[in-house]
PDB file of C-alpha atoms and ligand atoms in Angstrom:
ATOM      1  CA  MET A   1    -145.240-175.476  11.544  1.00 47.00           C
ATOM      2  CA  SER A   2    -145.486-172.462  13.828  1.00 47.00           C
ATOM      3  CA  ASN A   3    -148.467-170.293  14.430  1.00 51.00           C
ATOM      4  CA  SER A   4    -148.335-166.484  14.078  1.00 54.00           C
ATOM      5  CA  SER A   5    -148.201-165.696  17.823  1.00 65.00           C
ATOM      6  CA  SER A   6    -145.103-167.700  18.745  1.00 81.00           C
ATOM      7  CA  ILE A   7    -141.493-166.878  17.967  1.00 83.00           C
ATOM      8  CA  SER A   8    -139.317-169.591  16.556  1.00 87.00           C
ATOM      9  CA  LYS A   9    -135.859-170.341  17.901  1.00 85.00           C
ATOM     10  CA  ALA A  10    -134.303-169.111  14.659  1.00 86.00           C
ATOM     11  CA  GLU A  11    -136.181-165.818  14.873  1.00 86.00           C
ATOM     12  CA  LEU A  12    -135.047-165.379  18.486  1.00 86.00           C
ATOM     13  CA  ILE A  13    -131.412-165.991  17.551  1.00 86.00           C
ATOM     14  CA  ALA A  14    -131.710-163.589  14.618  1.00 86.00           C
ATOM     15  CA  ALA A  15    -133.244-160.896  16.844  1.00 84.00           C
ATOM     16  CA  PHE A  16    -130.547-161.365  19.476  1.00 86.00           C
ATOM     17  CA  SER A  17    -127.793-161.213  16.848  1.00 87.00           C
ATOM     18  CA  LEU A  18    -129.257-158.060  15.339  1.00 88.00           C
ATOM     19  CA  THR A  19    -129.518-156.400  18.748  1.00 87.00           C
ATOM     20  CA  ALA A  20    -125.958-157.381  19.696  1.00 87.00           C
ATOM     21  CA  GLY A  21    -124.624-156.137  16.365  1.00 88.00           C
ATOM     22  CA  ALA A  22    -126.474-152.827  16.649  1.00 87.00           C
ATOM     23  CA  THR A  23    -125.149-152.376  20.201  1.00 86.00           C
ATOM     24  CA  ALA A  24    -121.582-153.072  19.089  1.00 86.00           C
ATOM     25  CA  VAL A  25    -121.861-150.561  16.230  1.00 85.00           C
ATOM     26  CA  GLY A  26    -123.338-147.989  18.634  1.00 84.00           C
ATOM     27  CA  ILE A  27    -120.462-148.419  21.083  1.00 78.00           C
ATOM     28  CA  LEU A  28    -117.918-148.144  18.271  1.00 82.00           C
ATOM     29  CA  VAL A  29    -119.535-144.966  16.919  1.00 81.00           C
ATOM     30  CA  TYR A  30    -119.662-143.451  20.430  1.00 77.00           C
ATOM     31  CA  GLN A  31    -116.008-144.231  21.122  1.00 71.00           C
ATOM     32  CA  THR A  32    -114.921-142.917  17.750  1.00 71.00           C
ATOM     33  CA  PHE A  33    -116.844-139.655  17.689  1.00 71.00           C
ATOM     34  CA  PHE A  34    -117.985-138.756  21.207  1.00 72.00           C
ATOM     35  CA  SER A  35    -115.664-140.258  23.803  1.00 67.00           C
ATOM     36  CA  LYS A  36    -113.155-137.708  25.122  1.00 61.00           C
ATOM     37  CA  SER A  37    -110.990-140.329  26.798  1.00 59.00           C
ATOM     38  CA  LYS A  38    -109.916-141.843  23.509  1.00 60.00           C
ATOM     39  CA  CYS A  39    -107.547-139.723  21.442  1.00 67.00           C
ATOM     40  CA  SER A  40    -106.380-140.995  18.080  1.00 75.00           C
ATOM     41  CA  LYS A  41    -103.381-138.656  17.882  1.00 84.00           C
ATOM     42  CA  PRO A  42    -100.043-139.890  19.234  1.00 87.00           C
ATOM     43  CA  LYS A  43     -98.726-138.521  22.510  1.00 90.00           C
ATOM     44  CA  VAL A  44     -95.449-136.631  22.839  1.00 92.00           C
ATOM     45  CA  ASN A  45     -94.974-137.376  26.518  1.00 94.00           C
ATOM     46  CA  LEU A  46     -94.732-141.152  26.851  1.00 93.00           C
ATOM     47  CA  ASP A  47     -93.853-141.542  30.526  1.00 92.00           C
ATOM     48  CA  LEU A  48     -92.778-138.343  32.319  1.00 94.00           C
ATOM     49  CA  GLN A  49     -94.869-137.284  35.343  1.00 94.00           C
ATOM     50  CA  LYS A  50     -98.021-138.885  33.950  1.00 95.00           C
ATOM     51  CA  ASP A  51     -99.798-138.303  37.273  1.00 96.00           C
ATOM     52  CA  ASN A  52     -99.676-134.520  36.677  1.00 96.00           C
ATOM     53  CA  PRO A  53    -102.308-132.873  34.452  1.00 96.00           C
ATOM     54  CA  LYS A  54     -99.584-130.690  32.917  1.00 96.00           C
ATOM     55  CA  VAL A  55     -95.789-130.922  33.056  1.00 96.00           C
ATOM     56  CA  VAL A  56     -94.333-127.474  33.646  1.00 96.00           C
ATOM     57  CA  HIS A  57     -90.826-126.327  34.569  1.00 96.00           C
ATOM     58  CA  ALA A  58     -89.867-122.747  35.386  1.00 96.00           C
ATOM     59  CA  PHE A  59     -86.397-121.269  35.817  1.00 95.00           C
ATOM     60  CA  ASP A  60     -85.162-117.842  36.754  1.00 94.00           C
ATOM     61  CA  ILE A  61     -83.090-116.293  33.996  1.00 90.00           C
ATOM     62  CA  GLU A  62     -80.488-115.243  36.512  1.00 90.00           C
ATOM     63  CA  ASP A  63     -79.929-118.898  37.435  1.00 91.00           C
ATOM     64  CA  LEU A  64     -79.324-120.200  33.893  1.00 89.00           C
ATOM     65  CA  GLY A  65     -75.595-119.531  33.833  1.00 92.00           C
ATOM     66  CA  ASP A  66     -73.813-119.137  30.483  1.00 94.00           C
ATOM     67  CA  LYS A  67     -75.662-121.962  28.710  1.00 95.00           C
ATOM     68  CA  ALA A  68     -78.692-124.187  29.316  1.00 96.00           C
ATOM     69  CA  VAL A  69     -79.794-127.067  27.063  1.00 98.00           C
ATOM     70  CA  TYR A  70     -83.413-128.202  27.351  1.00 98.00           C
ATOM     71  CA  CYS A  71     -85.023-131.327  25.967  1.00 98.00           C
ATOM     72  CA  ARG A  72     -87.779-130.965  23.379  1.00 97.00           C
ATOM     73  CA  CYS A  73     -88.109-134.645  22.437  1.00 97.00           C
ATOM     74  CA  TRP A  74     -89.413-135.798  25.851  1.00 97.00           C
ATOM     75  CA  ARG A  75     -87.044-138.792  25.845  1.00 97.00           C
ATOM     76  CA  SER A  76     -84.324-137.439  28.156  1.00 97.00           C
ATOM     77  CA  LYS A  77     -83.651-139.249  31.438  1.00 96.00           C
ATOM     78  CA  LYS A  78     -82.650-135.834  32.869  1.00 97.00           C
ATOM     79  CA  PHE A  79     -85.793-134.034  31.660  1.00 97.00           C
ATOM     80  CA  PRO A  80     -86.231-131.092  31.320  1.00 97.00           C
ATOM     81  CA  TYR A  81     -82.525-131.065  30.418  1.00 97.00           C
ATOM     82  CA  CYS A  82     -81.279-132.685  27.214  1.00 98.00           C
ATOM     83  CA  ASP A  83     -79.140-135.788  27.679  1.00 98.00           C
ATOM     84  CA  GLY A  84     -78.717-136.578  23.979  1.00 98.00           C
ATOM     85  CA  ALA A  85     -81.568-139.098  23.850  1.00 98.00           C
ATOM     86  CA  HIS A  86     -82.997-137.200  20.863  1.00 98.00           C
ATOM     87  CA  THR A  87     -80.256-138.728  18.678  1.00 98.00           C
ATOM     88  CA  LYS A  88     -81.496-142.285  19.287  1.00 98.00           C
ATOM     89  CA  HIS A  89     -85.127-141.162  18.924  1.00 96.00           C
ATOM     90  CA  ASN A  90     -84.343-139.523  15.572  1.00 97.00           C
ATOM     91  CA  GLN A  91     -82.486-142.610  14.322  1.00 98.00           C
ATOM     92  CA  GLU A  92     -85.320-144.947  15.322  1.00 97.00           C
ATOM     93  CA  THR A  93     -88.220-142.831  14.062  1.00 95.00           C
ATOM     94  CA  GLY A  94     -86.824-140.656  11.283  1.00 97.00           C
ATOM     95  CA  ASP A  95     -87.810-137.612  13.324  1.00 96.00           C
ATOM     96  CA  ASN A  96     -85.660-134.492  13.468  1.00 97.00           C
ATOM     97  CA  VAL A  97     -86.116-133.093  16.962  1.00 97.00           C
ATOM     98  CA  GLY A  98     -83.356-131.454  18.955  1.00 98.00           C
ATOM     99  CA  PRO A  99     -82.845-129.433  22.124  1.00 98.00           C
ATOM    100  CA  LEU A 100     -83.548-125.816  22.932  1.00 98.00           C
ATOM    101  CA  ILE A 101     -80.240-124.138  23.694  1.00 97.00           C
ATOM    102  CA  ILE A 102     -80.200-120.883  25.595  1.00 96.00           C
ATOM    103  CA  LYS A 103     -76.855-119.192  25.924  1.00 94.00           C
ATOM    104  CA  ARG A 104     -75.607-115.894  27.083  1.00 92.00           C
ATOM    105  CA  LYS A 105     -74.392-113.602  24.325  1.00 88.00           C
ATOM    106  CA  GLU A 106     -70.667-113.151  24.314  1.00 82.00           C
ATOM    107  CA  ARG A 107     -69.985-109.571  25.025  1.00 79.00           C
ATOM    108  CA  GLY A 108     -67.552-107.832  22.727  1.00 73.00           C
ATOM    109  CA  ARG A 109     -64.954-105.384  23.812  1.00 62.00           C
ATOM    110  CA  GLY A 110     -66.277-102.079  24.959  1.00 55.00           C
ATOM    111  CA  GLU A 111     -69.675-103.411  26.098  1.00 55.00           C
TER     112      GLU A 111
HETATM  113  S1  LIG B   1     -82.766-135.478  24.850  1.00 74.95           S
HETATM  114 FE1  LIG B   1     -84.570-134.544  24.189  1.00 74.95          FE
HETATM  115  S2  LIG B   1     -83.841-132.932  22.925  1.00 74.95           S
HETATM  116 FE2  LIG B   1     -82.076-133.887  23.589  1.00 74.95          FE
END
């Protein structure tokens, strides 16, 4: 029989378990609602230039030629140009992405 001033081994284990459980719930709540490093939405860019904070490409219009085809699925090995990888991505995922095609307007006669 224990007296009122001492803590039994069972009470100590129960207190430790309660503290550990409360800590785990606190960490989970923090990660879910307050942590900026964890994003639940899927990423578009899986592996291109991940060391850059933002992937940007710029081209002069005069240098585009008659036609330029740019990747919008982020799966091309020639990114930012389309290499047809969107076809495999669409087949595997059921997605429907395709390239951005910029082409010079054919000029009619008299223009
Ligand atoms: S490879 Fe990405 S749109 Fe074609």
